[in-house]
Coordinates of C-alpha atoms in Angstrom, one line a residue:
M1132 CA 110.4 -173.4 -21.7
A1133 CA 107.9 -171.1 -20.0
R1134 CA 104.5 -169.8 -21.0
I1135 CA 104.4 -166.0 -20.9
V1136 CA 101.5 -163.7 -21.4
V1137 CA 102.7 -160.4 -23.0
A1138 CA 100.4 -157.4 -23.1
D1139 CA 101.1 -154.1 -24.9
D1140 CA 98.8 -152.1 -27.0
D1141 CA 101.7 -151.0 -29.3
L1142 CA 101.9 -153.8 -31.8
D1143 CA 105.6 -153.1 -32.6
I1144 CA 106.6 -153.4 -29.0
R1145 CA 104.5 -156.5 -28.5
D1146 CA 106.1 -158.1 -31.6
L1147 CA 109.6 -157.2 -30.3
I1148 CA 108.9 -158.7 -26.9
E1149 CA 107.4 -161.8 -28.5
F1150 CA 110.3 -162.2 -30.8
K1151 CA 112.9 -161.9 -28.1
L1152 CA 111.2 -164.2 -25.7
T1153 CA 110.5 -166.8 -28.4
T1154 CA 114.2 -166.9 -29.3
L1155 CA 114.8 -167.7 -25.6
G1156 CA 112.6 -170.7 -26.1
H1157 CA 109.4 -169.5 -24.4
E1158 CA 105.8 -169.9 -25.5
I1159 CA 104.1 -166.5 -25.9
V1160 CA 100.5 -165.6 -25.6
A1161 CA 100.3 -162.0 -26.9
V1162 CA 97.3 -159.7 -26.1
S1163 CA 96.6 -156.0 -26.3
D1164 CA 94.7 -155.0 -23.1
G1165 CA 94.3 -155.7 -19.4
A1166 CA 91.0 -157.6 -19.8
A1167 CA 92.5 -160.0 -22.3
V1168 CA 95.5 -160.5 -19.9
L1169 CA 93.1 -161.7 -17.1
D1170 CA 91.3 -164.0 -19.5
A1171 CA 94.5 -165.5 -20.9
C1172 CA 96.0 -165.9 -17.3
R1173 CA 92.9 -167.7 -16.1
E1174 CA 92.6 -169.9 -19.1
Q1175 CA 96.3 -170.8 -19.6
R1176 CA 97.9 -170.2 -16.2
P1177 CA 101.2 -168.8 -17.5
D1178 CA 104.5 -168.9 -15.7
L1179 CA 105.0 -165.1 -16.1
C1180 CA 103.1 -162.0 -17.2
V1181 CA 104.8 -159.0 -19.0
L1182 CA 102.4 -156.0 -18.9
D1183 CA 102.6 -152.5 -20.3
V1184 CA 101.4 -150.0 -17.7
T1185 CA 99.5 -147.8 -20.1
M1186 CA 96.9 -149.7 -22.1
P1187 CA 93.3 -148.9 -23.2
G1188 CA 90.6 -149.9 -20.9
M1189 CA 92.2 -151.5 -17.9
S1190 CA 95.8 -150.3 -17.2
G1191 CA 98.6 -152.6 -16.3
L1192 CA 98.5 -151.3 -12.7
D1193 CA 94.8 -152.2 -12.4
T1194 CA 95.5 -155.6 -14.1
V1195 CA 98.3 -156.4 -11.6
R1196 CA 96.0 -155.5 -8.7
L1197 CA 93.4 -157.9 -10.0
I1198 CA 95.9 -160.7 -10.5
R1199 CA 97.1 -160.3 -6.9
A1200 CA 93.4 -160.4 -5.8
D1201 CA 92.8 -163.7 -7.6
L1202 CA 93.8 -166.6 -5.4
D1203 CA 94.6 -168.8 -8.4
L1204 CA 97.0 -166.2 -9.8
L1205 CA 98.3 -164.7 -6.6
D1206 CA 101.9 -166.1 -7.1
L1207 CA 102.1 -165.3 -10.8
P1208 CA 105.3 -163.2 -11.4
V1209 CA 104.6 -159.9 -13.2
L1210 CA 107.0 -157.6 -15.0
L1211 CA 105.7 -154.1 -15.8
L1212 CA 106.9 -152.1 -18.8
S1213 CA 106.5 -148.4 -18.9
A1214 CA 107.8 -145.2 -20.4
R1215 CA 107.3 -143.6 -17.0
S1216 CA 110.7 -143.7 -15.4
L1217 CA 110.4 -141.4 -12.3
D1218 CA 111.1 -143.0 -8.9
K1219 CA 107.5 -142.4 -7.9
D1220 CA 106.3 -144.2 -11.1
V1221 CA 108.5 -147.2 -10.3
A1222 CA 107.4 -147.2 -6.7
T1223 CA 103.7 -147.1 -7.8
G1224 CA 104.3 -150.0 -10.2
L1225 CA 106.0 -152.2 -7.6
G1226 CA 103.4 -151.1 -5.0
S1227 CA 100.6 -152.3 -7.2
G1228 CA 102.0 -155.9 -6.8
A1229 CA 104.5 -156.2 -9.7
D1230 CA 107.7 -158.2 -9.2
D1231 CA 109.8 -156.0 -11.5
Y1232 CA 109.6 -152.8 -13.5
L1233 CA 111.4 -152.1 -16.7
T1234 CA 111.4 -148.7 -18.4
K1235 CA 111.0 -148.0 -22.1
P1236 CA 112.9 -147.9 -24.2
F1237 CA 114.5 -151.1 -23.1
S1238 CA 117.2 -153.3 -24.5
P1239 CA 115.9 -156.7 -25.6
R1240 CA 118.9 -158.3 -23.8
E1241 CA 117.9 -156.6 -20.5
L1242 CA 114.3 -157.8 -21.0
G1243 CA 115.5 -161.3 -21.5
T1244 CA 117.7 -161.1 -18.4
R1245 CA 114.8 -159.8 -16.3
V1246 CA 112.4 -162.4 -17.6
E1247 CA 114.9 -165.2 -16.9
A1248 CA 115.5 -163.9 -13.4
L1249 CA 111.8 -163.8 -12.6
L1250 CA 111.3 -167.3 -13.9
A1251 CA 114.2 -168.6 -11.9
R1252 CA 112.7 -167.5 -8.6

């Protein structure tokens, strides 16, 4: 079992992610914005972070950059979720420091596969 911080400002998507990852046996800390992600990561030191790119306030890209700048969180695996699917968007997401990038809409099965792969590293 892993502790995973999930951040998406869309409650339906956040609930879907939480449901899928919980059925895989993981403990989920669900939040709705980038600032809450940083707080949760610093307080709970998760095994993985799943972030929406477009959130109010601090974007997922900015959040990843701050995670990578924090020595205590530097090695935290991050999976970005986004409706932006162009090659340049994926490159920007990975260039921000994310370990993986999954486009919306996504299959819950693919989400689970990507999460398990990141946790296995």
